[in-house]
CSV table of C-alpha atoms in Angstrom, one decimal:
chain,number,residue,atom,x,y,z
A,1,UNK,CA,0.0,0.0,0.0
A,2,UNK,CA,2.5,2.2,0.7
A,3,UNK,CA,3.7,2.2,-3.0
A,4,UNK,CA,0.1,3.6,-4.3
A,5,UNK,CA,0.2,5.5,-1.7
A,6,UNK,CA,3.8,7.7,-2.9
A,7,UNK,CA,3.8,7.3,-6.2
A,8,UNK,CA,2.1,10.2,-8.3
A,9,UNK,CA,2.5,7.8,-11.6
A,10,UNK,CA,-0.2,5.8,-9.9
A,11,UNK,CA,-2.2,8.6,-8.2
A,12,UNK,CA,-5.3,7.3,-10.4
A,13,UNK,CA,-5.1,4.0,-8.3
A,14,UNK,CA,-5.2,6.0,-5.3
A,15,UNK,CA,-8.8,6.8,-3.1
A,16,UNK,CA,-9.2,10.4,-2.3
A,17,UNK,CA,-11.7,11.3,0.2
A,18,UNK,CA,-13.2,15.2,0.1
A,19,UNK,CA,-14.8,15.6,3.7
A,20,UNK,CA,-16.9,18.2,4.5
A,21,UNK,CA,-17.2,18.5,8.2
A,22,UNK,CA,-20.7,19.8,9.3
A,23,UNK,CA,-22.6,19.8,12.0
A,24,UNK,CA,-25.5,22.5,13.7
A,25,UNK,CA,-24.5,23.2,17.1
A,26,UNK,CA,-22.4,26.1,16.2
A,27,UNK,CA,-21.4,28.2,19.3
A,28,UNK,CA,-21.4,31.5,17.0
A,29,UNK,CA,-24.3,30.6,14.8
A,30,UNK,CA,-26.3,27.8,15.3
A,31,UNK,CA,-28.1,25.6,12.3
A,32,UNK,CA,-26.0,27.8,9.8
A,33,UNK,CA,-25.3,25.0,7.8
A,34,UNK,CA,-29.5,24.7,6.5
A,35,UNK,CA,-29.7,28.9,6.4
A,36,UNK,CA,-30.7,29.6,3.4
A,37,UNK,CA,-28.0,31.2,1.4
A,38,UNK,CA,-28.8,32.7,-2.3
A,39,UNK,CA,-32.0,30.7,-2.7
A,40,UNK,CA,-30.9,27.1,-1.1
A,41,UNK,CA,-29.3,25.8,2.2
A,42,UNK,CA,-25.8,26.3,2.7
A,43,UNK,CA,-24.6,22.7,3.1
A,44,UNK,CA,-26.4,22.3,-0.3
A,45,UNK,CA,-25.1,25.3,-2.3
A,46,UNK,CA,-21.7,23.9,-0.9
A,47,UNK,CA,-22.4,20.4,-2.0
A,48,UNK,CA,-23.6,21.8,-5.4
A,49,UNK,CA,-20.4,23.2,-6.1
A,50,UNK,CA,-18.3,20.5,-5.4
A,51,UNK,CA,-20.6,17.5,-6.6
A,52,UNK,CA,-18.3,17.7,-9.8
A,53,UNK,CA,-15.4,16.2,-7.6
A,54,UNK,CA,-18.1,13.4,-7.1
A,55,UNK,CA,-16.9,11.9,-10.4
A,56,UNK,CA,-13.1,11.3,-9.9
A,57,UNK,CA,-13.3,11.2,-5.8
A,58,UNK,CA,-15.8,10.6,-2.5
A,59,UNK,CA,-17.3,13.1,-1.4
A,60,UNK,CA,-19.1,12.7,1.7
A,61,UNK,CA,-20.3,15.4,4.6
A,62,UNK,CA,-18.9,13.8,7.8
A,63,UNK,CA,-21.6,15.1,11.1
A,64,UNK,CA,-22.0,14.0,14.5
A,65,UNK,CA,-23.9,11.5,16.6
A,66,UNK,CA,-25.2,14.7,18.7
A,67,UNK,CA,-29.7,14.6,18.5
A,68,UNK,CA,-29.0,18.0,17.4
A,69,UNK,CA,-27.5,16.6,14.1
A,70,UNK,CA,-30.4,14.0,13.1
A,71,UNK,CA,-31.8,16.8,11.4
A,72,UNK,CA,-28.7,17.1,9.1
A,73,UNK,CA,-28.1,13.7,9.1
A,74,UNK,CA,-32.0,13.8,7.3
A,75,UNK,CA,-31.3,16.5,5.1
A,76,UNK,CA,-28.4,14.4,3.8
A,77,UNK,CA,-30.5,11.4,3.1
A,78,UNK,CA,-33.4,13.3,1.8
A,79,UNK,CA,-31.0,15.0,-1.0
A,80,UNK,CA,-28.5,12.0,-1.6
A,81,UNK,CA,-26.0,13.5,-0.1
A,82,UNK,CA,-23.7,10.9,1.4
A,83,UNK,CA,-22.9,11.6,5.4
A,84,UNK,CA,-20.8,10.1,8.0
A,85,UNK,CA,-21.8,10.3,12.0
A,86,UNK,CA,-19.1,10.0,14.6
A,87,UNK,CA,-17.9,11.5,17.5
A,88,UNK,CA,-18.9,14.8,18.0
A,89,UNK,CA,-16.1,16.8,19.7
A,90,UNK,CA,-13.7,14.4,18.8
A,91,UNK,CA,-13.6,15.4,15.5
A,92,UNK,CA,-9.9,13.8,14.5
A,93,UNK,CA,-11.9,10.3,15.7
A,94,UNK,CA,-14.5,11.5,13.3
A,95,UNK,CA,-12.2,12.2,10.3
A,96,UNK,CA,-10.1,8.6,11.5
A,97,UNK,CA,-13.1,6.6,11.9
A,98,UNK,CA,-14.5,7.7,8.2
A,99,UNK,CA,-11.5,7.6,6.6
A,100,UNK,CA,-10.5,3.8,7.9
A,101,UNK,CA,-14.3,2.9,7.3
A,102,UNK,CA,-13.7,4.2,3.6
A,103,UNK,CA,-10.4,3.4,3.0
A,104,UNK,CA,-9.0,6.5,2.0
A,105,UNK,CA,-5.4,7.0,1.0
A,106,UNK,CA,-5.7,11.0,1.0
A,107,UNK,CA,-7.7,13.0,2.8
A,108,UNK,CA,-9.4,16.4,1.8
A,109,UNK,CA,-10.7,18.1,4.8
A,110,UNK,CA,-13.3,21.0,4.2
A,111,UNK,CA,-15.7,23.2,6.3
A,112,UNK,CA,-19.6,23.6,6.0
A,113,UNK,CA,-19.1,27.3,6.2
A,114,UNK,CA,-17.2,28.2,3.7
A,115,UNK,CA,-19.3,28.3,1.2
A,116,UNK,CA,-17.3,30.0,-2.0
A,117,UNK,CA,-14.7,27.1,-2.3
A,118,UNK,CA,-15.5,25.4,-6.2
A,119,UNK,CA,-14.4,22.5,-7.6
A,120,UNK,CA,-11.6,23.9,-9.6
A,121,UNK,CA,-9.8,25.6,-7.0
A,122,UNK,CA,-10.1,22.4,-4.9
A,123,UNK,CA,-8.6,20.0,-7.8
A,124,UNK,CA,-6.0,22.1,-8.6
A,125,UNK,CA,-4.7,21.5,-4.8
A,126,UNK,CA,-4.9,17.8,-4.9
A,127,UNK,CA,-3.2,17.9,-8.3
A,128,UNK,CA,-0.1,20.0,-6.3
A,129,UNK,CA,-0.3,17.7,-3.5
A,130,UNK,CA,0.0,14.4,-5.4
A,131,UNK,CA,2.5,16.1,-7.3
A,132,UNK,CA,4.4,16.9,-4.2
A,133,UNK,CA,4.1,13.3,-2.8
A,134,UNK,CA,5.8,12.0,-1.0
A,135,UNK,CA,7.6,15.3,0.0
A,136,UNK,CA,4.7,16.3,1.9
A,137,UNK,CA,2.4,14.6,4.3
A,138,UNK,CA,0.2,18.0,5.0
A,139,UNK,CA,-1.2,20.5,2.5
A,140,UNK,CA,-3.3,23.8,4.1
A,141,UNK,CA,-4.2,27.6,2.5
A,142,UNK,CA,-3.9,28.1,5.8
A,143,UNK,CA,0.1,27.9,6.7
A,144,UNK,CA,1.1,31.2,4.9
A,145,UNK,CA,-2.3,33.3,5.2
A,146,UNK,CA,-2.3,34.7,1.6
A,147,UNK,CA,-5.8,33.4,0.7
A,148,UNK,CA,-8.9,34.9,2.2
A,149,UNK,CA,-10.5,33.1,5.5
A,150,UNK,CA,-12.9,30.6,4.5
A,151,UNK,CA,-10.8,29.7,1.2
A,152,UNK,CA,-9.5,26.6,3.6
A,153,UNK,CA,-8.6,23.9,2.2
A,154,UNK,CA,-6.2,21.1,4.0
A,155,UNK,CA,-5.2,17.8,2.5
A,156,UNK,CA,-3.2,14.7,4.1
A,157,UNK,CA,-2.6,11.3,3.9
A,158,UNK,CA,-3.9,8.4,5.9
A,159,UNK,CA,-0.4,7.8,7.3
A,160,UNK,CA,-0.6,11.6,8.8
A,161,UNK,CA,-4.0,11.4,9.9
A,162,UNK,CA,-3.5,8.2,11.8
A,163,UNK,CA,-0.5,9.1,13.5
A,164,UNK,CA,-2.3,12.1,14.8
A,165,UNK,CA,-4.7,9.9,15.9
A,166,UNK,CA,-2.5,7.5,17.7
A,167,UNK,CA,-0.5,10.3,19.3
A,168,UNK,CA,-2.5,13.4,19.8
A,169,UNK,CA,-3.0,13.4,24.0
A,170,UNK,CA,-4.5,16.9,23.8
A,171,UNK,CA,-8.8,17.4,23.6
A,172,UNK,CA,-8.4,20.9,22.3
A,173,UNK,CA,-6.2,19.9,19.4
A,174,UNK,CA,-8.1,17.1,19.0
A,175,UNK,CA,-11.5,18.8,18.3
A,176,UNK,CA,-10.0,20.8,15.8
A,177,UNK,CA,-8.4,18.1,13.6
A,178,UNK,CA,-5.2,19.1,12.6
A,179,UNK,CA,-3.4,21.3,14.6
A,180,UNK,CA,-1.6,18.2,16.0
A,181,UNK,CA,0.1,17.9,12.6
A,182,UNK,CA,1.0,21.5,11.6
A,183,UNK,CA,2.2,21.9,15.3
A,184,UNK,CA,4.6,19.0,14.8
A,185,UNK,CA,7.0,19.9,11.5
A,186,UNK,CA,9.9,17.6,13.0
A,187,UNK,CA,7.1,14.8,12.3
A,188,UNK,CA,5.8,15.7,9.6
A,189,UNK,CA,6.5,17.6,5.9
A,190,UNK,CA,4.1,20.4,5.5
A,191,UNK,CA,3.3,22.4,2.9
A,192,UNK,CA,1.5,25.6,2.7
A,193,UNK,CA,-0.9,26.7,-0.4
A,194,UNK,CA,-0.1,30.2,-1.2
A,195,UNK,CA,-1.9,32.9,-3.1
A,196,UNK,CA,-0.1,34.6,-5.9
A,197,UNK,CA,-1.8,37.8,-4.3
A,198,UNK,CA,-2.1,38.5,-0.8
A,199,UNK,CA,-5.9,38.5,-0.2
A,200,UNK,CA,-6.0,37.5,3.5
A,201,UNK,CA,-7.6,40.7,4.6
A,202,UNK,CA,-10.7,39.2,2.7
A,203,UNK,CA,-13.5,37.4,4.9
A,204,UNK,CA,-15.7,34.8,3.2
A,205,UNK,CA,-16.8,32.6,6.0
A,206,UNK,CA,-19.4,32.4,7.7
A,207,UNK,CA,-19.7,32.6,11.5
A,208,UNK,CA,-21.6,35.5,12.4
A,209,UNK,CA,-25.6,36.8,10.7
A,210,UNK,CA,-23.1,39.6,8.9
A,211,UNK,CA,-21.8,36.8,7.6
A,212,UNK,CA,-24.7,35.1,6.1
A,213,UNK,CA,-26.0,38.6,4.6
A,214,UNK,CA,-22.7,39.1,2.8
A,215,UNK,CA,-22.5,36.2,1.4
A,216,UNK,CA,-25.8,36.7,0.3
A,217,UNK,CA,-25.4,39.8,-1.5
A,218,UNK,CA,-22.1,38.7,-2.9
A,219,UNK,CA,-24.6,36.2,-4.8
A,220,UNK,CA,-26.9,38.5,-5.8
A,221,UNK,CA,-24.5,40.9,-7.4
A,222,UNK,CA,-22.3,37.6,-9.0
A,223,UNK,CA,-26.2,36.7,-10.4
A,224,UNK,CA,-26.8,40.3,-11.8
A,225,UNK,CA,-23.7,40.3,-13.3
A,226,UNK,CA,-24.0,36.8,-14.6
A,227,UNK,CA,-20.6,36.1,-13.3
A,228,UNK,CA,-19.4,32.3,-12.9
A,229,UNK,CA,-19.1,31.9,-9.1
A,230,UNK,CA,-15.1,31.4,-8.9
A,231,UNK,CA,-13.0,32.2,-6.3
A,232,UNK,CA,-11.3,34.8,-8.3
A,233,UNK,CA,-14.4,36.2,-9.5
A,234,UNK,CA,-15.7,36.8,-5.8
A,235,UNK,CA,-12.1,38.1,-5.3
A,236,UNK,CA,-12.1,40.5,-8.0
A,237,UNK,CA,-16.0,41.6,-7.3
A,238,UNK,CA,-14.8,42.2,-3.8
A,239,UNK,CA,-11.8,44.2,-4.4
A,240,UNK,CA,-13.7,46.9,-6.5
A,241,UNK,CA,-16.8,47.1,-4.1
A,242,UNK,CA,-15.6,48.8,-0.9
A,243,UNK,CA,-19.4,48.8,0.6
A,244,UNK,CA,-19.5,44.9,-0.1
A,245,UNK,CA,-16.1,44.4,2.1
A,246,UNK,CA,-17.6,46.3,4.8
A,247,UNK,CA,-20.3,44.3,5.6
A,248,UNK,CA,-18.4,41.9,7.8
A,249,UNK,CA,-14.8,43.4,7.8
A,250,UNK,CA,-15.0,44.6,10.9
A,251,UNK,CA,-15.4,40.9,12.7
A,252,UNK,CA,-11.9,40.3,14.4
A,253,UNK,CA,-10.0,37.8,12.8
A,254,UNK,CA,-9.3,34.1,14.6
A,255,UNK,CA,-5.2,34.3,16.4
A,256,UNK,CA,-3.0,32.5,14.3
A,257,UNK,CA,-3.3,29.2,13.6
A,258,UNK,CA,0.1,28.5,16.1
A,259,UNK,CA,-1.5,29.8,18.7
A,260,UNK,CA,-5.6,28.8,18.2
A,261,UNK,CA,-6.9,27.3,15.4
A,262,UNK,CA,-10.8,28.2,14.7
A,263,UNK,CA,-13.5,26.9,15.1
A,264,UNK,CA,-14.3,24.8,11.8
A,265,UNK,CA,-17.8,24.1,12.2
């Protein structure tokens, strides 16, 4: 295994799981994953623009075993969308469990509220990563913050993701995934997305109600212009609308990632 697993020659051979972790007990904003968001719920506009990956990889929203998530879990099921329960603040058991009960070799980890990410920009990363193998074990836009928040995209391989599940002793670290592995360089090779522009001053998550509305007017005005919903298009429409940036601008922006990694769902 550990030859399909290295070799970009055979990256075809190779099973690729793209995880979108979800769930609606958000401290900050609770059930944002199902607000409606430019005409549909978020976790569907989200799904919608990735569903092309669906074709070459498994795609799969990975939610908890929390009562507050049979409602997702239901959505899921009611719009094919495939799901995964586990553990629900215990998310690198979550993302462990899934990926040993699919038998992934790479790991794409996404968020349910961060809703601009498209299928393009996500491919491209895989294609640097598996071009990068086996240089690197870790792949984030979030190492070198040149891309705006909510453009977060981390990929790793089962081999990373299982030794920070055998070895990570700490809850907090735990809950958030990865910090484990981008905390740990002398175990493993990381590698940080970057931006050929700096746009990090550029907020397109969702955490807050200002939040949701910006987003929402971002689609409107992409819509009206009958732009193609890219990340460079949102990028570009935000940089030449001033009023549009201020709608959430002003929400302070998460510590490093050294220090305290976000809250991802």
């Amino acid at each position: 295994m550990v030859d399909l697993l290295y070799n970009p020659n055979k990256a075809n051979l190779m099973k690729i799981g793209i995880v979108i972790q979800a769930r609606m007990g958000s401290s900050r904003l609770p059930g944002k994953v199902l607000m409606d968001i430019g005409g549909q719920p978020l976790l569907s506009y989200i799904h919608s623009r990735l569903n092309h990956l669906n074709e070459r990889y498994s795609l799969i929203v990975a939610t908890t075993v929390n009562n507050k998530d049979d409602i997702l879990a239901d959505f899921c099921f009611g719009h094919k969308i495939k799901f995964w329960r586990g553990p629900e603040l215990d998310v690198l058991s979550r993302f462990f469990q899934l990926s040993t009960l699919e038998d992934f070799d790479i790991i794409v980890r996404l968020n349910a509220d961060c809703p601009f990410l498209d299928a393009e920009f996500v491919q491209n990363k895989i294609e640097i990563f598996l071009e990068k193998m086996p240089e690197i074990d870790y792949a984030s836009t979030i190492l070198k913050e040149t891309y705006p928040l909510g453009i977060h995209v981390e990929i790793m391989t089962m081999a990373a993701l299982t030794r920070a599940y055998n070895q990570c002793d700490n809850p907090e670290l735990r809950e958030h995934v990865t910090p484990f592995i981008y905390q740990n360089p002398s175990l493993f090779k990381l590698f940080g997305f970057q931006s050929a522009q700096n746009n990090s001053n550029l907020r397109l998550t969702i955490d807050y109600p200002e939040d949701a509305a910006f987003v929402t007017e971002v689609l409107r005005l992409l819509r009206e212009k009958q732009m193609d919903e890219t990340v460079d298009n949102i990028v570009n429409l935000l940089k030449n609308s001033n009023n549009l940036i201020a709608y959430n601008q002003h929400i302070k922006k998460p510590q490093k990632i050294e220090k305290t990694f976000y809250k991802a769902d």
